[in-house]
C-alpha positions as a Markdown table, in Angstrom:
| # | Residue | x | y | z |
|---|---|---|---|---|
| 1 | Met | -2.5 | -38.0 | -2.8 |
| 2 | Ala | -4.4 | -37.7 | 0.7 |
| 3 | Asp | -8.4 | -37.4 | 0.9 |
| 4 | Thr | -8.6 | -33.5 | 0.9 |
| 5 | Lys | -12.7 | -33.3 | 1.9 |
| 6 | Lys | -12.2 | -34.2 | 5.7 |
| 7 | Trp | -8.6 | -33.6 | 6.5 |
| 8 | Asn | -7.5 | -31.9 | 10.1 |
| 9 | Val | -5.1 | -30.5 | 12.0 |
| 10 | Thr | -5.4 | -34.4 | 13.4 |
| 11 | Asp | -4.3 | -35.8 | 10.1 |
| 12 | Leu | -0.6 | -34.1 | 9.7 |
| 13 | Pro | 2.1 | -36.4 | 10.0 |
| 14 | Asp | 4.8 | -37.2 | 12.4 |
| 15 | Cys | 7.1 | -34.2 | 12.0 |
| 16 | Thr | 9.8 | -35.6 | 14.2 |
| 17 | Gly | 13.2 | -34.4 | 12.9 |
| 18 | Arg | 12.0 | -31.7 | 10.2 |
| 19 | Thr | 13.2 | -28.3 | 10.8 |
| 20 | Ala | 10.8 | -25.5 | 9.4 |
| 21 | Val | 10.9 | -22.4 | 9.0 |
| 22 | Ile | 8.0 | -19.9 | 9.5 |
| 23 | Thr | 8.5 | -15.9 | 8.6 |
| 24 | Gly | 5.6 | -14.1 | 11.3 |
| 25 | Ala | 5.1 | -16.9 | 13.6 |
| 26 | Asn | 4.6 | -14.7 | 16.7 |
| 27 | Ser | 0.3 | -14.0 | 15.9 |
| 28 | Gly | -2.5 | -15.2 | 14.1 |
| 29 | Leu | -2.1 | -18.0 | 10.8 |
| 30 | Gly | 1.8 | -18.2 | 11.6 |
| 31 | Leu | 1.5 | -19.2 | 15.0 |
| 32 | Val | -1.7 | -21.8 | 14.7 |
| 33 | Thr | 1.1 | -23.2 | 12.2 |
| 34 | Ala | 3.9 | -23.1 | 14.5 |
| 35 | Glu | 1.9 | -24.6 | 17.5 |
| 36 | Ala | 0.8 | -27.8 | 15.2 |
| 37 | Leu | 4.1 | -28.3 | 13.9 |
| 38 | Ala | 6.1 | -28.2 | 17.2 |
| 39 | Arg | 3.3 | -30.5 | 18.5 |
| 40 | Ala | 3.8 | -33.0 | 15.3 |
| 41 | Gly | 7.9 | -33.3 | 16.3 |
| 42 | Ala | 9.0 | -30.6 | 14.4 |
| 43 | His | 11.6 | -28.1 | 15.2 |
| 44 | Val | 10.4 | -24.8 | 14.5 |
| 45 | Val | 11.5 | -21.8 | 13.7 |
| 46 | Phe | 10.0 | -18.4 | 15.0 |
| 47 | Ala | 11.1 | -15.8 | 12.1 |
| 48 | Val | 9.8 | -12.3 | 13.8 |
| 49 | Arg | 10.6 | -8.9 | 13.6 |
| 50 | Asp | 9.8 | -8.8 | 17.4 |
| 51 | Leu | 12.4 | -11.1 | 19.5 |
| 52 | Ala | 10.4 | -10.4 | 22.6 |
| 53 | Arg | 6.9 | -11.6 | 21.3 |
| 54 | Gly | 8.3 | -14.0 | 19.2 |
| 55 | Gly | 9.6 | -15.7 | 22.5 |
| 56 | Ala | 6.3 | -15.4 | 24.2 |
| 57 | Ala | 5.0 | -17.2 | 21.7 |
| 58 | Ala | 7.2 | -20.1 | 21.3 |
| 59 | Ala | 7.3 | -20.1 | 25.0 |
| 60 | Arg | 3.1 | -20.9 | 24.5 |
| 61 | Val | 3.8 | -23.3 | 21.8 |
| 62 | Gly | 6.3 | -25.6 | 23.8 |
| 63 | Gly | 8.6 | -27.8 | 21.7 |
| 64 | Ser | 11.4 | -27.6 | 19.9 |
| 65 | Thr | 11.3 | -23.9 | 19.2 |
| 66 | Glu | 13.5 | -21.4 | 18.8 |
| 67 | Val | 13.4 | -17.1 | 17.5 |
| 68 | Arg | 14.9 | -15.4 | 15.1 |
| 69 | Arg | 14.6 | -11.8 | 13.9 |
| 70 | Leu | 13.6 | -11.0 | 10.2 |
| 71 | Asp | 12.0 | -8.5 | 9.1 |
| 72 | Leu | 10.6 | -8.5 | 5.4 |
| 73 | Ala | 10.6 | -4.8 | 5.3 |
| 74 | Asp | 13.8 | -4.4 | 5.5 |
| 75 | Leu | 16.6 | -6.4 | 2.6 |
| 76 | Asp | 19.4 | -5.8 | 5.2 |
| 77 | Ser | 17.2 | -7.7 | 8.0 |
| 78 | Val | 16.7 | -10.6 | 5.5 |
| 79 | Arg | 20.1 | -11.0 | 4.5 |
| 80 | Glu | 21.5 | -10.9 | 8.0 |
| 81 | Phe | 18.9 | -13.9 | 9.1 |
| 82 | Ala | 19.8 | -15.8 | 6.1 |
| 83 | Asp | 23.6 | -15.2 | 6.4 |
| 84 | Gly | 22.9 | -16.8 | 9.7 |
| 85 | Trp | 21.3 | -20.1 | 8.5 |
| 86 | Asp | 23.6 | -23.1 | 7.8 |
| 87 | Arg | 21.7 | -26.3 | 8.1 |
| 88 | Pro | 19.5 | -28.2 | 6.1 |
| 89 | Leu | 16.3 | -26.6 | 5.8 |
| 90 | Asp | 12.9 | -29.0 | 5.3 |
| 91 | Leu | 10.1 | -26.9 | 5.3 |
| 92 | Leu | 10.3 | -23.0 | 4.6 |
| 93 | Ile | 6.9 | -21.1 | 5.7 |
| 94 | Asn | 6.2 | -17.2 | 3.5 |
| 95 | Asn | 3.4 | -16.6 | 6.2 |
| 96 | Ala | 4.2 | -13.5 | 7.5 |
| 97 | Gly | 2.1 | -10.0 | 6.0 |
| 98 | Val | 0.6 | -7.5 | 5.7 |
| 99 | Met | -2.7 | -6.6 | 4.3 |
| 100 | Met | -4.6 | -3.2 | 3.3 |
| 101 | Leu | -2.9 | -0.6 | 5.3 |
| 102 | Pro | -2.8 | 3.2 | 4.6 |
| 103 | Glu | 0.5 | 4.1 | 2.1 |
| 104 | Gln | 3.5 | 3.2 | 3.5 |
| 105 | Arg | 7.1 | 2.3 | 2.7 |
| 106 | Thr | 9.8 | -0.4 | 3.2 |
| 107 | Lys | 12.8 | 0.6 | 4.2 |
| 108 | Gln | 14.2 | 0.4 | 1.1 |
| 109 | Gly | 11.7 | 3.0 | -0.4 |
| 110 | Phe | 9.2 | -0.1 | -2.1 |
| 111 | Glu | 5.6 | 0.0 | -1.4 |
| 112 | Met | 5.4 | -1.5 | 1.9 |
| 113 | Gln | 2.4 | -4.3 | 1.2 |
| 114 | Phe | 4.2 | -5.4 | -2.4 |
| 115 | Gly | 7.8 | -5.2 | -0.8 |
| 116 | Thr | 7.0 | -7.0 | 2.7 |
| 117 | Asn | 4.4 | -9.7 | 1.3 |
| 118 | His | 6.5 | -10.7 | -2.3 |
| 119 | Leu | 9.5 | -9.0 | -2.8 |
| 120 | Gly | 10.8 | -10.1 | 0.9 |
| 121 | His | 10.3 | -13.2 | 0.6 |
| 122 | Phe | 11.3 | -13.4 | -3.4 |
| 123 | Ala | 14.7 | -12.8 | -1.7 |
| 124 | Leu | 14.8 | -15.0 | 1.7 |
| 125 | Thr | 13.6 | -18.5 | -0.1 |
| 126 | Asn | 16.3 | -17.4 | -2.9 |
| 127 | Leu | 18.8 | -17.0 | -0.1 |
| 128 | Leu | 18.1 | -20.0 | 2.3 |
| 129 | Leu | 17.0 | -22.2 | -1.0 |
| 130 | Pro | 20.5 | -24.0 | -1.0 |
| 131 | Tyr | 19.1 | -25.2 | 2.3 |
| 132 | Val | 16.0 | -26.2 | 1.6 |
| 133 | Thr | 15.6 | -30.0 | 1.3 |
| 134 | Asp | 11.5 | -30.7 | 1.1 |
| 135 | Arg | 9.2 | -27.7 | 0.3 |
| 136 | Val | 9.1 | -23.7 | 0.1 |
| 137 | Val | 5.3 | -23.0 | 1.0 |
| 138 | Thr | 3.7 | -19.4 | 0.8 |
| 139 | Val | 0.7 | -17.8 | 1.8 |
| 140 | Ala | -1.3 | -16.1 | -0.8 |
| 141 | Ser | -5.3 | -15.0 | -1.0 |
| 142 | Gly | -8.3 | -15.0 | -2.6 |
| 143 | Ala | -7.7 | -10.9 | -2.8 |
| 144 | His | -4.9 | -11.8 | -5.6 |
| 145 | Arg | -8.2 | -11.3 | -7.7 |
| 146 | Phe | -8.8 | -7.9 | -6.4 |
| 147 | Gly | -7.8 | -4.6 | -7.5 |
| 148 | Asp | -6.7 | -4.5 | -11.4 |
| 149 | Gly | -5.9 | -8.1 | -11.0 |
| 150 | Val | -2.5 | -8.0 | -12.6 |
| 151 | Ile | 0.9 | -7.0 | -11.9 |
| 152 | Ser | 1.0 | -3.0 | -11.9 |
| 153 | Phe | 4.8 | -3.5 | -14.3 |
| 154 | Glu | 5.6 | -0.4 | -15.3 |
| 155 | Asp | 5.1 | 1.5 | -11.0 |
| 156 | Val | 4.4 | -1.8 | -9.0 |
| 157 | Asn | 5.1 | 1.0 | -6.3 |
| 158 | Leu | 1.5 | 2.3 | -7.2 |
| 159 | Arg | 2.8 | 6.1 | -6.8 |
| 160 | Gly | -0.3 | 8.2 | -7.6 |
| 161 | Arg | -2.4 | 5.0 | -7.9 |
| 162 | Tyr | -2.3 | 3.6 | -4.6 |
| 163 | Thr | -5.5 | 2.1 | -2.8 |
| 164 | Pro | -4.8 | -0.3 | 0.1 |
| 165 | Val | -7.0 | -2.9 | -1.9 |
| 166 | Arg | -4.9 | -2.7 | -5.0 |
| 167 | Ala | -1.8 | -3.0 | -3.4 |
| 168 | Tyr | -2.8 | -5.8 | -1.3 |
| 169 | Gly | -4.6 | -7.7 | -4.4 |
| 170 | Gln | -0.7 | -6.8 | -6.6 |
| 171 | Ser | 1.0 | -8.3 | -3.7 |
| 172 | Lys | -1.3 | -11.9 | -3.3 |
| 173 | Leu | -1.2 | -12.2 | -6.9 |
| 174 | Ala | 3.0 | -11.8 | -6.7 |
| 175 | Asn | 2.6 | -14.8 | -4.6 |
| 176 | Leu | 1.1 | -16.7 | -6.7 |
| 177 | Leu | 3.4 | -15.6 | -9.9 |
| 178 | Phe | 6.2 | -16.6 | -7.6 |
| 179 | Thr | 5.2 | -20.1 | -6.8 |
| 180 | Leu | 4.4 | -20.6 | -10.4 |
| 181 | Glu | 8.5 | -19.4 | -11.9 |
| 182 | Leu | 9.9 | -20.6 | -8.8 |
| 183 | Gln | 8.8 | -24.4 | -9.2 |
| 184 | Arg | 9.5 | -23.5 | -12.9 |
| 185 | Arg | 12.9 | -22.6 | -11.6 |
| 186 | Leu | 13.2 | -25.9 | -9.5 |
| 187 | Thr | 11.6 | -28.3 | -11.9 |
| 188 | Glu | 14.9 | -27.0 | -14.3 |
| 189 | Ala | 17.3 | -27.2 | -12.3 |
| 190 | Gly | 16.2 | -30.9 | -11.2 |
| 191 | Ser | 15.7 | -30.3 | -7.8 |
| 192 | Pro | 13.3 | -32.3 | -5.6 |
| 193 | Val | 11.8 | -28.8 | -3.5 |
| 194 | Arg | 8.2 | -28.1 | -4.4 |
| 195 | Ala | 6.8 | -24.7 | -4.3 |
| 196 | Leu | 3.0 | -24.5 | -3.6 |
| 197 | Ala | 0.9 | -21.9 | -2.4 |
| 198 | Ala | -2.1 | -21.5 | 0.3 |
| 199 | His | -4.7 | -19.5 | 1.2 |
| 200 | Pro | -6.7 | -19.4 | 4.3 |
| 201 | Gly | -9.9 | -18.5 | 2.9 |
| 202 | Tyr | -12.0 | -15.9 | 4.9 |
| 203 | Ala | -9.8 | -16.2 | 8.4 |
| 204 | Ala | -10.1 | -14.0 | 11.9 |
| 205 | Thr | -7.1 | -12.5 | 12.2 |
| 206 | Asn | -5.0 | -9.3 | 13.4 |
| 207 | Leu | -4.6 | -8.6 | 9.9 |
| 208 | Thr | -8.0 | -7.8 | 8.9 |
| 209 | Ser | -7.5 | -4.8 | 12.0 |
| 210 | His | -5.4 | -2.8 | 10.1 |
| 211 | His | -7.1 | -1.7 | 7.3 |
| 212 | Gly | -6.0 | 1.9 | 5.8 |
| 213 | Asn | -9.9 | 3.1 | 6.3 |
| 214 | Ala | -11.7 | 3.4 | 9.4 |
| 215 | Leu | -15.1 | 2.9 | 7.9 |
| 216 | Met | -13.7 | -0.5 | 6.7 |
| 217 | Arg | -12.1 | -1.3 | 9.7 |
| 218 | Gly | -15.3 | -1.8 | 11.1 |
| 219 | Val | -17.2 | -3.2 | 8.8 |
| 220 | Met | -14.3 | -6.7 | 8.8 |
| 221 | Ala | -14.8 | -6.0 | 12.1 |
| 222 | Val | -18.2 | -7.0 | 11.7 |
| 223 | Thr | -17.7 | -9.5 | 9.0 |
| 224 | Asp | -15.1 | -11.1 | 10.8 |
| 225 | Lys | -17.5 | -12.0 | 13.8 |
| 226 | Leu | -20.5 | -13.5 | 11.4 |
| 227 | Leu | -18.7 | -14.9 | 8.4 |
| 228 | Ala | -14.6 | -15.9 | 9.2 |
| 229 | Gln | -13.8 | -19.3 | 10.3 |
| 230 | Ser | -11.4 | -19.4 | 12.9 |
| 231 | Asp | -7.6 | -18.7 | 12.6 |
| 232 | Arg | -7.4 | -22.3 | 13.4 |
| 233 | Ala | -9.5 | -23.4 | 10.8 |
| 234 | Gly | -7.3 | -20.9 | 8.5 |
| 235 | Ala | -4.2 | -22.2 | 9.0 |
| 236 | Leu | -5.2 | -25.4 | 7.5 |
| 237 | Pro | -4.8 | -24.7 | 3.9 |
| 238 | Thr | -0.8 | -24.3 | 4.9 |
| 239 | Leu | -0.4 | -27.0 | 7.2 |
| 240 | Phe | -1.6 | -29.1 | 4.5 |
| 241 | Ala | 0.1 | -27.7 | 1.3 |
| 242 | Ala | 3.4 | -28.5 | 4.0 |
| 243 | Ser | 2.8 | -31.7 | 4.5 |
| 244 | Gln | 1.0 | -34.0 | 2.0 |
| 245 | Asp | 2.1 | -35.2 | -1.3 |
| 246 | Leu | 1.2 | -32.5 | -4.0 |
| 247 | Pro | 1.9 | -31.4 | -7.2 |
| 248 | Gly | 4.6 | -29.0 | -7.5 |
| 249 | Ala | 3.2 | -25.3 | -8.1 |
| 250 | Ala | 0.0 | -26.4 | -6.4 |
| 251 | Tyr | -2.4 | -24.1 | -4.6 |
| 252 | Val | -4.1 | -25.2 | -1.4 |
| 253 | Gly | -7.4 | -23.3 | 0.0 |
| 254 | Pro | -10.6 | -23.8 | 1.5 |
| 255 | Asp | -13.4 | -26.1 | 0.0 |
| 256 | Gly | -16.5 | -24.3 | 0.8 |
| 257 | Leu | -18.7 | -21.8 | -0.9 |
| 258 | Gly | -16.3 | -19.5 | -2.6 |
| 259 | Glu | -13.5 | -20.5 | -0.3 |
| 260 | Trp | -14.5 | -18.7 | 2.4 |
| 261 | Arg | -14.2 | -21.5 | 4.8 |
| 262 | Gly | -13.8 | -25.4 | 5.0 |
| 263 | Ala | -11.4 | -28.0 | 4.8 |
| 264 | Pro | -8.5 | -28.0 | 2.5 |
| 265 | Thr | -8.4 | -29.2 | -0.9 |
| 266 | Leu | -7.1 | -27.8 | -4.7 |
| 267 | Val | -8.3 | -24.5 | -5.5 |
| 268 | Ser | -7.7 | -22.9 | -9.0 |
| 269 | Arg | -6.8 | -19.3 | -9.6 |
| 270 | Ser | -7.3 | -16.6 | -12.0 |
| 271 | Ala | -6.0 | -16.1 | -15.2 |
| 272 | Ala | -2.8 | -13.7 | -14.4 |
| 273 | Ala | -2.0 | -15.7 | -11.3 |
| 274 | Ser | -1.6 | -18.4 | -13.5 |
| 275 | Asp | 0.4 | -16.5 | -17.0 |
| 276 | Pro | 3.8 | -17.7 | -17.0 |
| 277 | Glu | 5.5 | -15.1 | -19.0 |
| 278 | Ala | 4.0 | -12.9 | -16.2 |
| 279 | Ala | 5.8 | -15.0 | -13.6 |
| 280 | Arg | 9.0 | -14.7 | -15.2 |
| 281 | Arg | 8.5 | -10.6 | -15.7 |
| 282 | Leu | 8.3 | -10.7 | -12.1 |
| 283 | Trp | 10.7 | -12.9 | -11.2 |
| 284 | Thr | 13.0 | -10.4 | -13.1 |
| 285 | Leu | 12.0 | -7.3 | -12.0 |
| 286 | Ser | 12.2 | -8.9 | -8.5 |
| 287 | Glu | 15.9 | -10.0 | -8.7 |
| 288 | Glu | 16.7 | -6.1 | -10.0 |
| 289 | Leu | 14.9 | -4.9 | -6.9 |
| 290 | Thr | 16.0 | -7.6 | -4.5 |
| 291 | Gly | 19.6 | -7.1 | -5.6 |
| 292 | Val | 19.4 | -11.3 | -4.9 |
| 293 | Ala | 19.7 | -13.5 | -7.9 |
| 294 | Trp | 18.8 | -17.4 | -8.6 |
| 295 | Gly | 21.5 | -18.8 | -7.1 |
| 296 | Leu | 20.7 | -23.0 | -6.9 |
| 297 | Lys | 22.6 | -24.8 | -9.2 |
| 298 | Pro | 21.6 | -28.0 | -11.2 |
| 299 | Val | 21.4 | -31.0 | -10.0 |
| 300 | Gly | 23.5 | -33.8 | -11.6 |
């Protein structure tokens, strides 16, 4: 295993011949991740809502790229993306997300943060999994400890209980439980594919400008300038998880105080994010909500 203490983007191995799909690759951490992988020789697919913005971003990145439309807040769009995929996929990076929005709903009526950050990626991963050859990396957050700190199984849409922080925390907890159960299922099926998670620490990206509370938007704008690390530093845990020899279900984050900033390393998660029964229960619920089931056949 590589030395995690001072790992940087210059340590990214040659990715020539590898194909990566990155959701939300047109801005923020996704764009930085796409740029690094393309520079290392990978063919990078920008899976984005806005084809024009995605095309402009891909043009700036250069290298071998393509742009495909994907709206994670619309399961029909997720299925359309997956239906159009027909070749091996080395790396799926579930990067896109929304953060602390005013209460909204996806096209299918799910709470927007849970629906986009978790359900959209859950469906996409399962639909693409027969093509994945190496690993799935899902971008989580230290915020998985926020809010109630557990999945509200009685009502994941949080009707009558919605707050931007509670919903965001639940969606990020779901990302980690999804990774845990995905790895269990991959291992059980005898698949060599690995599921990993990463979080960027406190990184200055456009996500922090979308908070549902105007006062909090102002506070976060100030703390972004004073405390946050750059989006390039924030993308390092994702790139580390995408390229290094790590165990399945590993969780990567910054090594600094409070995991806010620093070089990528293996980090811990909350007890709730390590609960295998909650992970199984969430998986079953997610299959019911999305209509997308586990489809990977056992190897051998």
